[in-house]
mmCIF file of C-alpha atoms and ligand atoms in Angstrom:
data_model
loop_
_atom_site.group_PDB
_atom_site.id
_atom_site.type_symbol
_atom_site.label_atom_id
_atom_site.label_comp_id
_atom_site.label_asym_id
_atom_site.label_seq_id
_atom_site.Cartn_x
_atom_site.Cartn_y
_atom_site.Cartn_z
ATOM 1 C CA UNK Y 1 181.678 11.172 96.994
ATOM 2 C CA UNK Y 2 182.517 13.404 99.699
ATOM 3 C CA UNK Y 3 180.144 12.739 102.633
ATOM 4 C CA UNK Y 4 179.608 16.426 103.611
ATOM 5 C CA UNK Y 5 177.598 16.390 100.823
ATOM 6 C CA UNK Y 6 174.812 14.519 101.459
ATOM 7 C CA UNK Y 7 171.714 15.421 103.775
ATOM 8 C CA UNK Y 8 170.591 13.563 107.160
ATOM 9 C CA UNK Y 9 168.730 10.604 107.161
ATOM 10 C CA UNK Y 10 166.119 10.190 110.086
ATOM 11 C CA UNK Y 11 165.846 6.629 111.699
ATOM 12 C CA UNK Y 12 162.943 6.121 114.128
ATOM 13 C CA UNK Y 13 164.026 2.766 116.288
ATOM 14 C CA UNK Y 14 160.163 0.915 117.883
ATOM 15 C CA UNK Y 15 160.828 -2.155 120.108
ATOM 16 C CA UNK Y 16 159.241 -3.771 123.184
ATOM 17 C CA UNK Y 17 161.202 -3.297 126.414
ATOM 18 C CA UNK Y 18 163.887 -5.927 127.337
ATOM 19 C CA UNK Y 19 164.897 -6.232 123.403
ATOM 20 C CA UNK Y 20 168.366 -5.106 123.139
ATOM 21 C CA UNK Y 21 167.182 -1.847 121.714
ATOM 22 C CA UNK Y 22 169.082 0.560 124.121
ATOM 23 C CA UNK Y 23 172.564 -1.093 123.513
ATOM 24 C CA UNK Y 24 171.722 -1.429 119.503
ATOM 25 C CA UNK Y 25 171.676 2.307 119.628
ATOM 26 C CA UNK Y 26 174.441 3.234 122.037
ATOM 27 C CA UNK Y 27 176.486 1.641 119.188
ATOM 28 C CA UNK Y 28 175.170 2.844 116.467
ATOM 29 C CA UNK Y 29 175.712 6.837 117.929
ATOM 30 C CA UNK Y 30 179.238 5.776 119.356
ATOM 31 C CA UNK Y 31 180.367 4.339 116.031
ATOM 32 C CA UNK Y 32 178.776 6.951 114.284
ATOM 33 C CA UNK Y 33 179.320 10.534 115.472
ATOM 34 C CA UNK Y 34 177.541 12.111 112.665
ATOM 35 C CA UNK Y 35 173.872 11.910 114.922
ATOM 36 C CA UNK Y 36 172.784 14.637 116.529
ATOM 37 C CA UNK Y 37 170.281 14.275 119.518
ATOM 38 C CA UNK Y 38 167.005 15.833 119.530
ATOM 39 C CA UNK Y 39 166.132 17.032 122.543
ATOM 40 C CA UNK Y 40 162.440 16.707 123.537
ATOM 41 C CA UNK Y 41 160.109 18.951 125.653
ATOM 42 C CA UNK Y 42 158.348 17.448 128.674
ATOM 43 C CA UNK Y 43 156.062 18.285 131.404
ATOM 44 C CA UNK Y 44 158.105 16.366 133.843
ATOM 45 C CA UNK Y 45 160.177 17.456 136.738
ATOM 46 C CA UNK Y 46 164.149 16.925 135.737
ATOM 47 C CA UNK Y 47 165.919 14.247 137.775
ATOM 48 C CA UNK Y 48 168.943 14.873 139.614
ATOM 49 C CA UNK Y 49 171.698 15.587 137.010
ATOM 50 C CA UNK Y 50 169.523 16.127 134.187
ATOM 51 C CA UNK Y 51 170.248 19.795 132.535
ATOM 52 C CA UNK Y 52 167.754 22.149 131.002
ATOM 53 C CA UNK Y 53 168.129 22.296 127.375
ATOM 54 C CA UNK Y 54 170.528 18.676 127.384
ATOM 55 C CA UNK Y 55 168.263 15.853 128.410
ATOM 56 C CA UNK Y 56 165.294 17.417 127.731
ATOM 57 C CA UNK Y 57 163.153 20.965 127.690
ATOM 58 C CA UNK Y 58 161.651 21.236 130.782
ATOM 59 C CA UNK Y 59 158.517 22.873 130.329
ATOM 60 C CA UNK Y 60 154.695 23.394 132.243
ATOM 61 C CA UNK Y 61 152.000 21.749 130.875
ATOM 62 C CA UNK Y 62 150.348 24.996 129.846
ATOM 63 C CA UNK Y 63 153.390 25.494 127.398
ATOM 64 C CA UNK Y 64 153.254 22.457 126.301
ATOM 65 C CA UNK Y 65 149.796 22.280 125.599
ATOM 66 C CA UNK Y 66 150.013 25.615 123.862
ATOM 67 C CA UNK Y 67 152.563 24.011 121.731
ATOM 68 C CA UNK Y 68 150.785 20.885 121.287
ATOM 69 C CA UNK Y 69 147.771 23.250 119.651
ATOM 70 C CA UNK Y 70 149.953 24.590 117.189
ATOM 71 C CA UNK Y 71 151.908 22.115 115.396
ATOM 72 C CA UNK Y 72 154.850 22.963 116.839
ATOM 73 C CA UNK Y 73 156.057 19.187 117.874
ATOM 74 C CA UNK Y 74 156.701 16.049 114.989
ATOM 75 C CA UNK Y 75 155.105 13.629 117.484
ATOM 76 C CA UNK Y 76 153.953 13.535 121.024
ATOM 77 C CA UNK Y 77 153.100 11.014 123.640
ATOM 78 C CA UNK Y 78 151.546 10.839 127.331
ATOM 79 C CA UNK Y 79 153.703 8.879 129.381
ATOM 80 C CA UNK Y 80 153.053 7.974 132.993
ATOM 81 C CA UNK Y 81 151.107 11.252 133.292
ATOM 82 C CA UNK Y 82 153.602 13.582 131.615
ATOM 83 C CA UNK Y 83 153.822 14.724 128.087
ATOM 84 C CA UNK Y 84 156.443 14.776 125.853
ATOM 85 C CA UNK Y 85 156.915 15.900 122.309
ATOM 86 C CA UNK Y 86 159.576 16.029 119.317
ATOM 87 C CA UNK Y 87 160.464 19.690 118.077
ATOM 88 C CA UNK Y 88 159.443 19.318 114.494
ATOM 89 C CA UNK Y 89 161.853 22.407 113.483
ATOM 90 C CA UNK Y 90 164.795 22.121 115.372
ATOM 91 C CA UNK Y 91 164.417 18.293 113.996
ATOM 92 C CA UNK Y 92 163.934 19.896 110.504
ATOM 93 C CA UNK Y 93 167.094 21.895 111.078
ATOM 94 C CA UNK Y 94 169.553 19.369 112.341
ATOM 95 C CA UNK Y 95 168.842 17.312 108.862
ATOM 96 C CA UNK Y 96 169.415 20.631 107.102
ATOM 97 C CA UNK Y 97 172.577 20.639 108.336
ATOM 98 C CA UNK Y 98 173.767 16.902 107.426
ATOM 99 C CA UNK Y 99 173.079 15.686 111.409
ATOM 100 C CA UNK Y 100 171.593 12.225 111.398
ATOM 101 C CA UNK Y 101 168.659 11.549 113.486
ATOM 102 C CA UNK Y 102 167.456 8.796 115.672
ATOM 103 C CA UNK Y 103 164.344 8.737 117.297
ATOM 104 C CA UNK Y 104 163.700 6.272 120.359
ATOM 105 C CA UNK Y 105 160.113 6.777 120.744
ATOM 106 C CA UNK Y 106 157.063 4.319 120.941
ATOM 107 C CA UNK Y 107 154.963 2.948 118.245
ATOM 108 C CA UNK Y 108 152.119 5.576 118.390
ATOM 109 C CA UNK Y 109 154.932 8.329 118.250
ATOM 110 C CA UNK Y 110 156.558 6.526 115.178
ATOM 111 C CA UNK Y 111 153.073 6.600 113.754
ATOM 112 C CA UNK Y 112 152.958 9.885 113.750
ATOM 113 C CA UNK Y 113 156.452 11.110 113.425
ATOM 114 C CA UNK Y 114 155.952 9.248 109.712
ATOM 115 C CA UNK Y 115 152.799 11.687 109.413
ATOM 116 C CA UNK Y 116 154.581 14.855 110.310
ATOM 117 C CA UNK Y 117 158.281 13.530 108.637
ATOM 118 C CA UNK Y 118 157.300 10.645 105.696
ATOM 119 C CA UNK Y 119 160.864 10.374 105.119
ATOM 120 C CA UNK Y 120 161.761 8.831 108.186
ATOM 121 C CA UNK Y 121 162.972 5.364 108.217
ATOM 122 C CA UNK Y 122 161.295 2.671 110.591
ATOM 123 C CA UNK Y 123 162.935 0.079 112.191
ATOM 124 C CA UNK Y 124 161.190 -2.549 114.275
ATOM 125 C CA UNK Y 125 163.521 -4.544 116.504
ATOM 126 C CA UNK Y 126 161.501 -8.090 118.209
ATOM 127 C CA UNK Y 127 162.682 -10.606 120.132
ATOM 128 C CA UNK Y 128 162.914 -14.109 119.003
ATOM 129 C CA UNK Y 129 159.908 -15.561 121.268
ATOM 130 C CA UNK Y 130 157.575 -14.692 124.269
ATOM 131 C CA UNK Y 131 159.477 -17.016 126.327
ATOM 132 C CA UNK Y 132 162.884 -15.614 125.588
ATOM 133 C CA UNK Y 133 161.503 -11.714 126.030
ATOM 134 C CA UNK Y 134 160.139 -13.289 129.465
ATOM 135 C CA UNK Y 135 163.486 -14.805 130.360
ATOM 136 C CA UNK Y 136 165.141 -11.018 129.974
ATOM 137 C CA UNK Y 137 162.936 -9.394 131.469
ATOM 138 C CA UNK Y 138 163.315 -11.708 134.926
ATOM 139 C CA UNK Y 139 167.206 -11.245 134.363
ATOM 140 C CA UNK Y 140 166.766 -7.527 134.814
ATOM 141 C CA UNK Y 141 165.553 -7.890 138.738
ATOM 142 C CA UNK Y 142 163.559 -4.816 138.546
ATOM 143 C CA UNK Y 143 160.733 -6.673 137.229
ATOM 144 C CA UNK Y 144 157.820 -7.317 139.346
ATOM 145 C CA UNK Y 145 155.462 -10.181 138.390
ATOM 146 C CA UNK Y 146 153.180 -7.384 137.678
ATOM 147 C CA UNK Y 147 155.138 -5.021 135.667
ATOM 148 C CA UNK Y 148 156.797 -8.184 134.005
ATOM 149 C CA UNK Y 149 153.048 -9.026 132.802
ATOM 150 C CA UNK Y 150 152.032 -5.090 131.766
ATOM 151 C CA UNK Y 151 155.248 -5.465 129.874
ATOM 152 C CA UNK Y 152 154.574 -8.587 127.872
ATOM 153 C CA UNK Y 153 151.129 -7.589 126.948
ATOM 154 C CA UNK Y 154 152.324 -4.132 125.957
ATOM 155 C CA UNK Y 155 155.102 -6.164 123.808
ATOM 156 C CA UNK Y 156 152.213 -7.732 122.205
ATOM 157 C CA UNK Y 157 150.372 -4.802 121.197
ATOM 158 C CA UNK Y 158 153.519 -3.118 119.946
ATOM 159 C CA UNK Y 159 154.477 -6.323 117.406
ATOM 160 C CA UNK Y 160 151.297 -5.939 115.996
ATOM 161 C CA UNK Y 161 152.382 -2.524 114.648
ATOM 162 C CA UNK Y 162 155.519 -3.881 113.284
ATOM 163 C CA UNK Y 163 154.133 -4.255 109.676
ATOM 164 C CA UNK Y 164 154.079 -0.196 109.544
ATOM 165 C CA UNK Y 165 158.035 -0.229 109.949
ATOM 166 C CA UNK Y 166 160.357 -0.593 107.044
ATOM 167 C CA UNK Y 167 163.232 -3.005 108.548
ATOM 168 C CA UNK Y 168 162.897 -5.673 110.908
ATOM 169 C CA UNK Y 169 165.348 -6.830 112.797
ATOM 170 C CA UNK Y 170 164.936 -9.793 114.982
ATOM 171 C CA UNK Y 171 167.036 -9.932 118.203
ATOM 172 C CA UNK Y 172 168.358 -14.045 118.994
ATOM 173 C CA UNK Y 173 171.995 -12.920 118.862
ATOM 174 C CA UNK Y 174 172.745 -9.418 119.324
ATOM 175 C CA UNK Y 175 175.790 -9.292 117.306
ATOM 176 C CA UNK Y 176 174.067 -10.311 114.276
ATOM 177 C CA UNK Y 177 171.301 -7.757 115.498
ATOM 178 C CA UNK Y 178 174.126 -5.154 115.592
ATOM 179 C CA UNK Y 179 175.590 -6.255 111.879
ATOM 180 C CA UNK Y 180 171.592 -5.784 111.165
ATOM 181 C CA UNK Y 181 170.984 -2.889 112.389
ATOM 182 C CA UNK Y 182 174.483 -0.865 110.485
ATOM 183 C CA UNK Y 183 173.980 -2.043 107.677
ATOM 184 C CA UNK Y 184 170.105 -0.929 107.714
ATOM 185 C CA UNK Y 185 171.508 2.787 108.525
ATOM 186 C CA UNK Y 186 174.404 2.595 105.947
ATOM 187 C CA UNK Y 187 171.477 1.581 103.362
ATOM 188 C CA UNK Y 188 169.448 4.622 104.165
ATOM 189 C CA UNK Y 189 172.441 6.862 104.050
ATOM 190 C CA UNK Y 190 173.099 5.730 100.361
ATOM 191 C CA UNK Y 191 169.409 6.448 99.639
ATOM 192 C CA UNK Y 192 168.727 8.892 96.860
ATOM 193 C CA UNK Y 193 166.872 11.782 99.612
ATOM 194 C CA UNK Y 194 170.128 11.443 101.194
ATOM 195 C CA UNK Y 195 172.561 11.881 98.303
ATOM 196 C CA UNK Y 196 170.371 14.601 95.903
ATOM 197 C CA UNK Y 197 172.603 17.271 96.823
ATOM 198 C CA UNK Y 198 175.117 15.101 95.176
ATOM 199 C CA UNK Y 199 172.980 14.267 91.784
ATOM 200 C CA UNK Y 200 172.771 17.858 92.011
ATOM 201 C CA UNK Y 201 176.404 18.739 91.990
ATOM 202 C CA UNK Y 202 177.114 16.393 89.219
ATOM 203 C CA UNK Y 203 174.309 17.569 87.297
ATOM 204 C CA UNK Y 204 175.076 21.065 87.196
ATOM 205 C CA UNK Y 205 178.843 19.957 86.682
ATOM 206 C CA UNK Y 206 177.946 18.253 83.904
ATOM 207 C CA UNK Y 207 176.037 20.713 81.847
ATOM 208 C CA UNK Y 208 178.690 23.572 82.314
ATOM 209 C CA UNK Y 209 181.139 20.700 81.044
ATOM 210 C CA UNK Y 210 178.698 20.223 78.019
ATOM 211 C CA UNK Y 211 178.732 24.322 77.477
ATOM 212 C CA UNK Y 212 182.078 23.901 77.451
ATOM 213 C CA UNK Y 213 182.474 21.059 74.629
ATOM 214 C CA UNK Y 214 180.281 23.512 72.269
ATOM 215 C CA UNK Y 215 182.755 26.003 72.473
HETATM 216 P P1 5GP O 301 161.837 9.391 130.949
HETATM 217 O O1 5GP O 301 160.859 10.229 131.693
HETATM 218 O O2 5GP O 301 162.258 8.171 131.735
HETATM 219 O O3 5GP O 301 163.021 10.180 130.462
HETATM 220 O O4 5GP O 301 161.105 8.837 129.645
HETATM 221 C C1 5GP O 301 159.910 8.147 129.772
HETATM 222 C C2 5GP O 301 159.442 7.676 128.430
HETATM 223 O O5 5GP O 301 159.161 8.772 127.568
HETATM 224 C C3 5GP O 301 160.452 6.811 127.684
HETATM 225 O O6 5GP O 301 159.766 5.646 127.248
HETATM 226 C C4 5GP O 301 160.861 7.657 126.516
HETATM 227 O O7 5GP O 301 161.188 6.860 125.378
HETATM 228 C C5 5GP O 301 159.632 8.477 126.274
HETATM 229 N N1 5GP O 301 159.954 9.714 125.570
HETATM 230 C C6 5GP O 301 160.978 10.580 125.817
HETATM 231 N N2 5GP O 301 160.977 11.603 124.957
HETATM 232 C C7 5GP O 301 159.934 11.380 124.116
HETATM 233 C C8 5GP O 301 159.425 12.093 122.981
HETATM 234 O O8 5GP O 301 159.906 13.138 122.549
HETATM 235 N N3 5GP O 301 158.333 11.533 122.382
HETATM 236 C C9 5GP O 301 157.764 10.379 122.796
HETATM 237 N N4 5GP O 301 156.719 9.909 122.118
HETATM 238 N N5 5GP O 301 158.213 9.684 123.849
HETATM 239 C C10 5GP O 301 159.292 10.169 124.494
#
């Protein structure tokens, strides 16, 4: 089969912070170049180095707002006092054109990116145990005892939506997590959504070869 000819597949990744999930994905979009990044709108300012239109849409909060009201975003969030949202069409067009998707968002985004997208696939990634979570988190240095314990208890809250997601993968050894996590995206790809264009093909193939036996 010719892989041009199937659509995109759209993995949302969910896990608590200090879970391997950043590096999971780096690999997965370095080993696989057929993602595409969706580039989000948000009502914050843009850091030093980050371009308009590439990290994200910078936009006021009136706009955004606006575009809130009219369906125009697949998910949105409040974070820290700034919103940002998913572009439900430009998503809808990237698939169109065979682009994979990944979406790193939170649970309450995932909830309702599956509203606005049902064929998206979930992926929960947890870590083995409290303790070990706690142990990562301390080896960052960032952490403060205070944002190390607003961190756990959000981690808590966030497992307890892990029965909405499709695959779990659990984090002790992160290259098993990675063998986990390629496999889970080389499943989806073979999915039937993914390959119709294909059933198509051979379909349609097939009946002008049976038009042709009658002659
Ligand atoms: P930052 O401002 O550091 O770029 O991102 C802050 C947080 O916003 C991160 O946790 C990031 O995952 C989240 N975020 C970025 N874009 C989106 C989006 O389109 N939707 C949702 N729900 N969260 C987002």
């Amino acid at each position: 089969m010719n892989e041009a000819q199937r659509s995109g597949i759209a993995l949302v990744i969910c896990a608590p912070s200090g879970t391997g999930k950043t590096t999971l994905i780096k690999r997965l979009t370095a080993e696989f170049p057929r993602f595409a990044f969706s580039i989000s709108c948000t009502t914050r300012q843009a850091r030093p180095g980050e371009v308009d239109g590439r990290d994200y849409e910078f936009i006021d909060r009136e706009l955004f707002l606006r575009r809130r009201d009219s369906g125009y975003f697949a998910e949105w969030a409040e974070v820290h006092g700034n919103f940002y949202g998913t572009p439900l069409a430009s998503t809808r067009a990237l698939l169109a054109q065979g682009r994979d998707l990944l979406f790193d968002i939170d649970v309450q985004g995932a909830e309702q990116l599956r509203r606005s997208m049902p064929e998206v696939h979930g992926i929960f990634i947890m870590p083995p145990s409290r303790k070990e979570l706690e142990r990562r988190l301390r080896g960052r240095l960032t952490e403060t005892a205070q944002s190390l314990e607003r961190r756990l208890a959000a981690a808590e809250k966030e497992l307890e939506k892990a029965p909405d997601f499709a695959t779990w993968i659990v984090n002790d050894d992160l290259e098993k997590a990675w063998q986990e996590l390629r496999a889970t995206y080389i499943a989806a790809t073979l999915s039937p959504r993914a390959r119709m264009a294909f059933l198509d093909g051979l379909l349609a193939g097939w009946k002008a070869g049976e038009a042709g036996d009658d002659r």
